[in-house]
Coordinates of C-alpha atoms in Angstrom, one line a residue:
X1144 CA 4.4 -16.0 42.3
X1145 CA 6.3 -13.0 43.8
X1146 CA 6.8 -10.1 41.4
X1147 CA 8.5 -6.8 41.3
X1148 CA 7.4 -3.7 39.1
X1149 CA 10.4 -1.3 38.7
X1150 CA 9.3 2.4 38.0
X1151 CA 7.7 5.4 39.9
X1152 CA 5.1 6.3 37.4
X1153 CA 1.5 6.0 36.1
X1154 CA 2.6 3.1 33.7
X1155 CA 4.1 1.3 36.8
X1156 CA 1.0 2.0 39.1
X1157 CA -1.1 0.5 36.2
X1158 CA 1.0 -2.7 35.6
X1159 CA 1.5 -3.3 39.5
X1160 CA -2.6 -2.8 39.9
X1161 CA -3.2 -5.5 37.2
X1162 CA -0.6 -7.9 38.2
X1163 CA -1.9 -7.9 41.7
X1164 CA -5.2 -8.9 40.6
X1165 CA -3.8 -12.2 39.2
X1166 CA -4.6 -15.4 41.3
X1167 CA -1.2 -16.3 40.8
X1168 CA 0.3 -13.2 42.6
X1169 CA 1.2 -13.9 45.9
X1170 CA 2.7 -10.5 46.4
X1171 CA 3.5 -7.2 44.3
X1172 CA 6.5 -5.3 45.1
X1173 CA 6.5 -1.5 43.7
X1174 CA 8.5 1.8 44.3
X1175 CA 7.1 3.8 47.5
X1176 CA 5.2 6.2 45.3
X1177 CA 3.2 3.6 43.7
X1178 CA 2.6 1.5 46.8
X1179 CA 1.3 4.6 48.7
X1180 CA -1.3 4.9 45.9
X1181 CA -2.4 1.3 45.9
X1182 CA -3.7 -0.5 48.8
X1183 CA -2.3 -4.3 48.9
X1184 CA 1.0 -3.5 47.0
X1185 CA 4.4 -3.8 49.0
X1186 CA 6.7 -1.0 49.3
X1187 CA 10.5 -1.4 48.0
X1188 CA 13.3 1.0 48.3
X1189 CA 14.7 2.8 45.4
X1190 CA 17.7 1.1 43.9
X1191 CA 21.1 2.8 42.9
X1192 CA 22.0 -0.2 40.7
X1193 CA 21.0 -3.2 39.2
X1194 CA 23.1 -5.1 41.6
X1195 CA 21.4 -3.7 44.7
X1196 CA 17.9 -4.8 43.0
X1197 CA 19.3 -8.1 42.2
X1198 CA 20.4 -8.5 46.0
X1199 CA 16.8 -7.1 47.2
X1200 CA 15.0 -9.9 45.0
X1201 CA 17.2 -12.7 46.2
X1202 CA 16.3 -11.8 49.7
X1203 CA 12.6 -11.4 48.9
X1204 CA 12.6 -14.6 46.9
X1205 CA 11.1 -12.6 43.8
X1206 CA 10.2 -14.7 40.9
X1207 CA 9.7 -12.3 38.3
X1208 CA 10.9 -8.7 37.3
X1209 CA 8.8 -6.4 35.3
X1210 CA 10.9 -3.1 34.3
X1211 CA 8.8 -0.3 33.4
X1212 CA 10.8 2.6 32.2
X1213 CA 13.4 2.7 29.1
X1214 CA 16.4 4.1 31.2
X1215 CA 17.4 0.8 33.2
X1216 CA 16.8 -1.4 30.2
X1217 CA 19.1 0.6 28.0
X1218 CA 21.5 0.4 30.9
X1219 CA 21.4 -3.2 31.0
X1220 CA 19.7 -3.9 34.0
X1221 CA 17.6 -7.0 32.2
X1222 CA 21.2 -8.7 31.5
X1223 CA 22.4 -8.2 35.2
X1224 CA 19.0 -9.4 36.7
X1225 CA 19.1 -12.3 34.5
X1226 CA 22.9 -13.3 35.2
X1227 CA 21.7 -13.2 38.7
X1228 CA 19.0 -16.2 38.0
X1229 CA 16.0 -13.8 37.8
X1230 CA 13.2 -14.2 35.5
X1231 CA 12.8 -10.7 33.6
X1232 CA 10.3 -9.1 31.5
X1233 CA 12.4 -6.5 29.5
X1234 CA 14.9 -6.9 26.6
X1235 CA 18.6 -7.0 26.9
X1236 CA 20.6 -3.8 26.6
X1237 CA 21.4 -4.6 22.8
X1238 CA 17.6 -4.9 22.3
X1239 CA 16.8 -1.7 24.3
X1240 CA 19.2 0.1 22.3
X1241 CA 16.7 0.2 19.6
X1242 CA 15.0 2.8 22.0
X1243 CA 18.0 4.2 23.2
X1244 CA 19.4 5.2 19.6
X1245 CA 17.0 6.6 17.1
X1246 CA 19.7 6.2 14.8
X1247 CA 20.0 2.6 15.5
X1248 CA 16.5 1.9 15.5
X1249 CA 16.3 3.6 11.9
X1250 CA 19.0 1.4 10.7
X1251 CA 17.5 -2.0 11.9
X1252 CA 14.5 -0.9 10.2
X1253 CA 16.4 -0.4 7.1
X1254 CA 18.2 -3.4 7.2
X1255 CA 15.5 -5.9 8.2
X1256 CA 12.7 -4.1 5.6
X1257 CA 10.5 -2.7 8.2
X1258 CA 8.7 0.4 6.4
X1259 CA 9.6 3.7 7.7
X1260 CA 10.3 7.1 6.7
X1261 CA 13.4 8.2 4.7
X1262 CA 15.9 9.9 7.1
X1263 CA 19.5 11.1 7.1
X1264 CA 21.8 11.3 10.1
X1265 CA 23.7 14.5 11.0
X1266 CA 26.6 15.0 13.1
X1267 CA 26.5 18.9 13.4
X1268 CA 24.5 21.9 12.9
X1269 CA 26.2 22.5 9.3
X1270 CA 24.9 18.9 8.3
X1271 CA 21.8 19.7 9.4
X1272 CA 21.8 22.9 7.3
X1273 CA 23.1 21.1 4.4
X1274 CA 20.3 18.4 4.5
X1275 CA 17.3 20.3 5.7
X1276 CA 15.8 20.5 2.5
X1277 CA 16.2 17.0 0.9
X1278 CA 12.8 16.0 1.4
X1279 CA 10.9 18.7 -0.1
X1280 CA 9.2 19.4 3.1
X1281 CA 10.4 20.7 6.5
X1282 CA 11.7 17.4 8.2
X1283 CA 10.9 16.1 11.4
X1284 CA 13.9 16.4 13.7
X1285 CA 14.8 13.6 16.2
X1286 CA 17.6 13.5 18.9
X1287 CA 19.3 10.3 18.8
X1288 CA 19.3 9.7 22.6
X1289 CA 16.5 9.1 25.2
X1290 CA 14.7 12.4 26.0
X1291 CA 11.9 11.3 28.2
X1292 CA 9.4 11.6 25.0
X1293 CA 10.7 15.0 24.1
X1294 CA 13.4 14.8 21.6
X1295 CA 11.2 15.0 18.7
X1296 CA 10.0 18.1 16.8
X1297 CA 7.7 18.4 14.0
X1298 CA 8.4 22.2 13.0
X1299 CA 6.5 24.2 10.7
X1300 CA 9.4 26.2 9.4
X1301 CA 13.1 25.0 8.4
X1302 CA 14.1 27.8 10.8
X1303 CA 12.3 26.3 13.4
X1304 CA 13.6 22.4 12.5
X1305 CA 17.5 24.2 12.6
X1306 CA 16.9 25.9 15.8
X1307 CA 15.5 22.5 17.6
X1308 CA 18.8 20.7 16.0
X1309 CA 21.0 23.4 17.5
X1310 CA 19.3 23.0 20.9
X1311 CA 20.0 19.4 21.0
X1312 CA 23.7 19.9 20.0
X1313 CA 24.3 22.7 22.3
X1314 CA 22.4 21.8 25.5
X1315 CA 20.5 18.7 24.8
X1316 CA 23.7 16.7 24.8
X1317 CA 23.3 15.2 21.6
X1318 CA 26.1 14.1 19.2
X1319 CA 24.1 12.8 16.4
X1320 CA 20.4 13.6 15.3
X1321 CA 17.9 12.5 12.7
X1322 CA 16.1 14.5 9.8
X1323 CA 13.2 12.6 8.8
X1324 CA 10.8 12.8 5.9
X1325 CA 7.6 14.0 7.4
X1326 CA 4.6 11.8 6.6
X1327 CA 0.8 12.2 7.0
X1328 CA -1.8 9.9 8.4
X1329 CA -3.2 8.8 11.8
X1330 CA -1.0 7.8 14.4
X1331 CA -1.5 4.4 16.6
X1332 CA 0.6 2.7 19.2
X1333 CA 0.5 -1.4 18.7
X1334 CA 2.1 -3.0 21.8
X1335 CA 3.2 -6.7 21.5
X1336 CA 4.1 -9.0 24.3
X1337 CA 7.1 -11.4 23.1
X1338 CA 9.5 -14.2 24.4
X1339 CA 11.8 -13.0 21.4
X1340 CA 10.4 -15.6 19.0
X1341 CA 6.7 -15.0 18.9
X1342 CA 4.3 -12.2 19.7
X1343 CA 1.0 -11.5 21.3
X1344 CA -0.7 -8.1 20.1
X1345 CA -2.3 -6.1 22.8
X1346 CA -5.3 -4.0 21.7
X1347 CA -4.1 -1.2 19.5
X1348 CA -4.2 2.4 21.2
X1349 CA -4.1 5.9 20.5
X1350 CA -1.5 8.5 22.3
X1351 CA -1.8 12.4 22.3
X1352 CA 1.6 13.7 22.3
X1353 CA 1.1 17.4 22.2
X1354 CA 0.2 19.5 25.0
X1355 CA -2.6 21.6 23.9
X1356 CA -6.0 20.7 22.6
X1357 CA -6.0 20.3 18.7
X1358 CA -2.4 18.7 19.0
X1359 CA -1.2 22.2 19.7
X1360 CA 2.0 23.2 21.6
X1361 CA 4.8 21.3 22.7
X1362 CA 5.6 17.6 22.7
X1363 CA 5.2 15.9 26.0
X1364 CA 5.6 12.4 27.3
X1365 CA 1.9 12.0 26.4
X1366 CA -1.4 14.0 27.5
X1367 CA -3.6 11.1 27.3
X1368 CA -4.6 7.8 25.4
X1369 CA -7.4 5.2 24.5
X1370 CA -8.3 2.0 23.2
X1371 CA -9.6 0.8 20.9
X1372 CA -8.8 2.6 17.8
X1373 CA -11.5 2.6 15.0
X1374 CA -10.4 1.0 11.9
X1375 CA -7.7 -1.3 13.5
X1376 CA -9.6 -4.3 12.6
X1377 CA -8.4 -7.9 12.6
X1378 CA -7.2 -7.8 9.0
X1379 CA -5.5 -4.5 9.7
X1380 CA -3.7 -6.0 12.7
X1381 CA -2.8 -9.2 10.8
X1382 CA -1.3 -7.0 8.1
X1383 CA 0.8 -5.1 10.8
X1384 CA 2.1 -8.3 12.5
X1385 CA 3.0 -9.4 9.0
X1386 CA 5.1 -6.2 7.9
X1387 CA 6.3 -5.2 11.3
X1388 CA 6.6 -7.3 14.0
X1389 CA 7.8 -10.5 11.8
X1390 CA 10.6 -8.8 10.4
X1391 CA 11.7 -7.2 13.8
X1392 CA 11.6 -10.7 15.3
X1393 CA 13.7 -11.7 12.3
X1394 CA 16.1 -8.9 13.1
X1395 CA 16.1 -9.8 16.7
X1396 CA 17.4 -13.3 15.9
X1397 CA 19.9 -12.2 13.3
X1398 CA 21.3 -9.8 15.8
X1399 CA 21.4 -12.2 18.7
X1400 CA 19.2 -10.1 20.9
X1401 CA 17.8 -11.5 24.0
X1402 CA 14.3 -9.8 23.5
X1403 CA 11.9 -11.1 26.2
X1404 CA 9.6 -8.2 27.1
X1405 CA 7.7 -5.6 25.1
X1406 CA 7.8 -4.4 21.7
X1407 CA 6.2 -1.0 21.2
X1408 CA 5.8 0.0 17.5
X1409 CA 4.8 3.7 17.0
X1410 CA 2.9 3.8 13.6
X1411 CA 1.4 6.2 11.3
X1412 CA -1.2 4.8 8.9
X1413 CA -0.5 6.8 5.5
X1414 CA -2.0 6.6 2.1
X1415 CA 0.9 4.5 1.2
X1416 CA 0.9 2.2 3.8
X1417 CA 1.6 1.7 7.4
X1418 CA 5.2 3.3 8.3
X1419 CA 7.1 2.9 11.7
X1420 CA 7.7 6.2 13.4
X1421 CA 9.7 4.5 16.5
X1422 CA 10.4 1.4 18.5
X1423 CA 10.0 1.3 22.3
X1424 CA 11.4 -1.5 24.4
X1425 CA 8.8 -1.1 27.1
X1426 CA 5.0 -0.5 27.9
X1427 CA 3.9 2.9 26.8
X1428 CA 3.1 5.7 29.3
X1429 CA 0.2 6.9 29.4
X1430 CA -1.3 3.6 26.7
X1431 CA -0.8 1.5 29.6
X1432 CA -3.1 2.9 31.8
X1433 CA -6.3 2.4 29.4
X1434 CA -4.8 -0.9 28.1
X1435 CA -4.8 -2.4 31.7
X1436 CA -8.1 -1.2 32.3
X1437 CA -9.2 -2.6 29.0
X1438 CA -7.9 -6.2 29.5
X1439 CA -10.6 -8.3 31.1
X1440 CA -8.4 -11.1 32.3
X1441 CA -5.2 -12.1 34.1
X1442 CA -2.0 -10.7 32.4
X1443 CA 0.5 -12.3 34.7
X1444 CA 0.8 -15.5 32.6
X1445 CA 1.5 -13.6 29.6
X1446 CA 4.4 -11.7 31.1
X1447 CA 5.6 -14.7 33.1
X1448 CA 5.8 -16.9 29.9
X1449 CA 7.4 -14.2 28.0
X1450 CA 10.0 -13.6 30.6
X1451 CA 10.8 -17.3 30.7
X1452 CA 11.1 -17.4 26.8
X1453 CA 7.9 -19.9 26.4
X1454 CA 5.2 -17.2 25.2
X1455 CA 1.8 -18.9 25.8
X1456 CA -0.5 -16.6 24.0
X1457 CA -4.0 -16.4 25.5
X1458 CA -7.3 -14.4 24.2
X1459 CA -8.8 -11.8 26.7
X1460 CA -12.2 -10.0 26.3
X1461 CA -11.4 -6.2 25.9
X1462 CA -13.3 -3.1 27.0
X1463 CA -13.2 0.5 25.9
X1464 CA -10.8 2.6 28.1
X1465 CA -9.7 6.3 28.0
X1466 CA -7.2 8.1 30.2
X1467 CA -6.7 11.7 30.6
X1468 CA -3.2 13.0 32.1
X1469 CA -3.5 15.7 34.7
X1470 CA 0.0 17.7 34.3
X1471 CA 1.4 20.2 36.8
X1472 CA 1.8 23.9 35.7
X1473 CA 5.0 24.6 33.5
X1474 CA 5.0 21.2 32.3
X1475 CA 6.6 20.1 29.8
X1476 CA 9.3 22.8 30.2
X1477 CA 9.6 23.4 34.1
X1478 CA 6.5 21.9 36.1
X1479 CA 6.0 23.2 39.4
X1480 CA 5.5 20.9 42.2
X1481 CA 4.6 20.6 45.8
X1482 CA 1.0 21.3 45.5
X1483 CA -1.7 19.4 47.4
X1484 CA -4.4 17.4 45.4
X1485 CA -7.9 17.3 46.4
X1486 CA -10.7 15.2 45.1
X1487 CA -8.9 11.8 44.9
X1488 CA -11.5 10.1 47.3
X1489 CA -14.2 11.4 45.3
X1490 CA -12.9 10.1 41.9
X1491 CA -11.8 6.8 43.5
X1492 CA -15.5 6.0 44.4
X1493 CA -16.8 6.7 41.0
X1494 CA -17.9 3.9 38.9
X1495 CA -15.9 2.9 35.9
X1496 CA -13.1 5.1 37.0
X1497 CA -9.3 4.3 38.0
X1498 CA -7.2 7.0 38.8
X1499 CA -3.4 6.1 38.2
X1500 CA -0.8 7.9 40.2
X1501 CA 2.2 9.0 37.9
X1502 CA 4.0 12.1 39.8
X1503 CA 2.6 12.1 43.3
X1504 CA 4.1 11.9 46.7
X1505 CA 2.2 10.9 50.1
X1506 CA 2.8 13.5 52.7
X1507 CA 2.0 12.2 56.2
X1508 CA -0.4 9.3 56.9
X1509 CA -4.0 9.0 54.9
X1510 CA -5.5 8.1 58.1
X1511 CA -4.3 11.0 60.0
X1512 CA -4.8 13.9 57.6
X1513 CA -2.1 13.2 55.6
X1514 CA -2.4 14.1 51.6
X1515 CA -1.0 13.5 48.3
X1516 CA 0.9 16.3 46.6
X1517 CA 2.4 16.9 43.2
X1518 CA 6.2 15.6 42.6
X1519 CA 6.2 15.8 38.8
X1520 CA 5.3 17.0 35.5
X1521 CA 2.4 14.5 34.7
X1522 CA 0.7 14.0 38.1
X1523 CA -2.3 11.8 37.6
X1524 CA -3.8 9.5 34.9
X1525 CA -7.5 9.5 35.2
X1526 CA -9.0 6.7 33.5
X1527 CA -12.6 5.5 32.6
X1528 CA -13.7 2.1 31.1
X1529 CA -16.7 1.3 29.7
X1530 CA -18.8 -0.7 26.9
X1531 CA -17.9 1.9 24.4
X1532 CA -15.3 5.0 24.1
X1533 CA -18.5 7.4 24.7
X1534 CA -18.9 5.5 28.0
X1535 CA -15.2 5.6 28.8
X1536 CA -14.7 9.2 28.0
X1537 CA -17.7 10.3 30.0
X1538 CA -16.4 8.4 33.1
X1539 CA -12.8 9.6 32.9
X1540 CA -13.9 13.5 32.5
X1541 CA -16.7 13.2 35.1
X1542 CA -13.8 12.2 37.4
X1543 CA -11.3 14.8 36.4
X1544 CA -14.0 17.5 37.2
X1545 CA -13.7 16.2 41.0
X1546 CA -9.8 16.5 41.1
X1547 CA -8.1 19.7 41.7
X1548 CA -4.5 21.0 42.5
X1549 CA -3.1 24.5 41.2
X1550 CA -2.6 25.2 37.6
X1551 CA -3.6 21.8 36.4
X1552 CA -3.3 21.1 33.1
X1553 CA -5.2 18.7 30.7
X1554 CA -6.8 18.2 27.4
X1555 CA -10.2 18.0 26.9
X1556 CA -10.3 16.3 23.5
X1557 CA -8.6 13.0 24.3
X1558 CA -10.3 10.5 21.7
X1559 CA -12.1 13.4 20.0
X1560 CA -11.0 11.9 16.6
X1561 CA -12.5 8.4 17.5
X1562 CA -15.5 10.0 19.3
X1563 CA -16.4 12.2 16.0
X1564 CA -14.8 10.4 13.2
X1565 CA -16.9 12.5 10.8
X1566 CA -15.1 15.5 11.8

């Protein structure tokens, strides 16, 4: 089977790496940024549109396209590639709108009985001011459209909530936004592969959104993640499948979405029960990195069977895995790039470690004095794997100590809640 993975980040590196291990994979095509970082992958050009991607797939006899990022999904690339006769892992544009519009997602949840926080839609700053106090606490503010994981604020004061909303309307290009009731409880990410009728749940994971340790600082695209999550036993997962994924699929069927791909449910486990914070239409980043390391088996049959509408669920053994994101200085506001990275080879040779490239570029040839330099805000996902989270964390952080670039930022407390639950 010949597979293409669209996207240039750590998520796509992890997916390409995992798919390439399958005995069914004859070849895996990835972006040049990913292929440069992973020997054995076949580089492909950047595509300006879905039509040029479809033409390349035809010329290379690609069997399956796995779409990594949300933007091409929201833009309808799945629809165009399927119309060209390709098997695609990724929902159609209507299904992807559940990530592309937070308002659409909340209305979908309300319509199909999926538990979620109370909310109000605001079309201008005057409406924000009018509704900011309606929940009795400072609301969560969410931009409606895609914002690379940075369109949500959990501000400490009403003034800051209104200021974040004003920023969205004035410079963020938002025409609508949400004010949402603030909930309390641990968050988990639960991802499921689906053919639109059935789901195969992947192990639950936990992301770390804030830049700083102790969950301080601004929101980011994610500074690290780990799996498994303590307390998410089979009974809890069965409950979440029943109250979240079953009504989701009922809604997909009722709305007529062609949803063959990934359902990502961002959940908060409150005292009153689970509540969905968001739906995403693709694999999470950085959750994918530890998930791909933790799954001890072949993921390609799952992706293929979902893409052709005949999901064949299969059990896989799982390990523990933990990913630490190394970010450029200035991230998330204005990352500084172009710096050389050292220590990658030392980290690569360590047992129980995989380093995924999220924002790097190869300068020159590695066999002739070339080097990787930083090209994005989130640069690397240093991922450890082991029989326990303690082993995985120790491996990941030992590898982090080997790697350096100027101004490197990372959190030293990824997985701390799971590793020290008594605290």
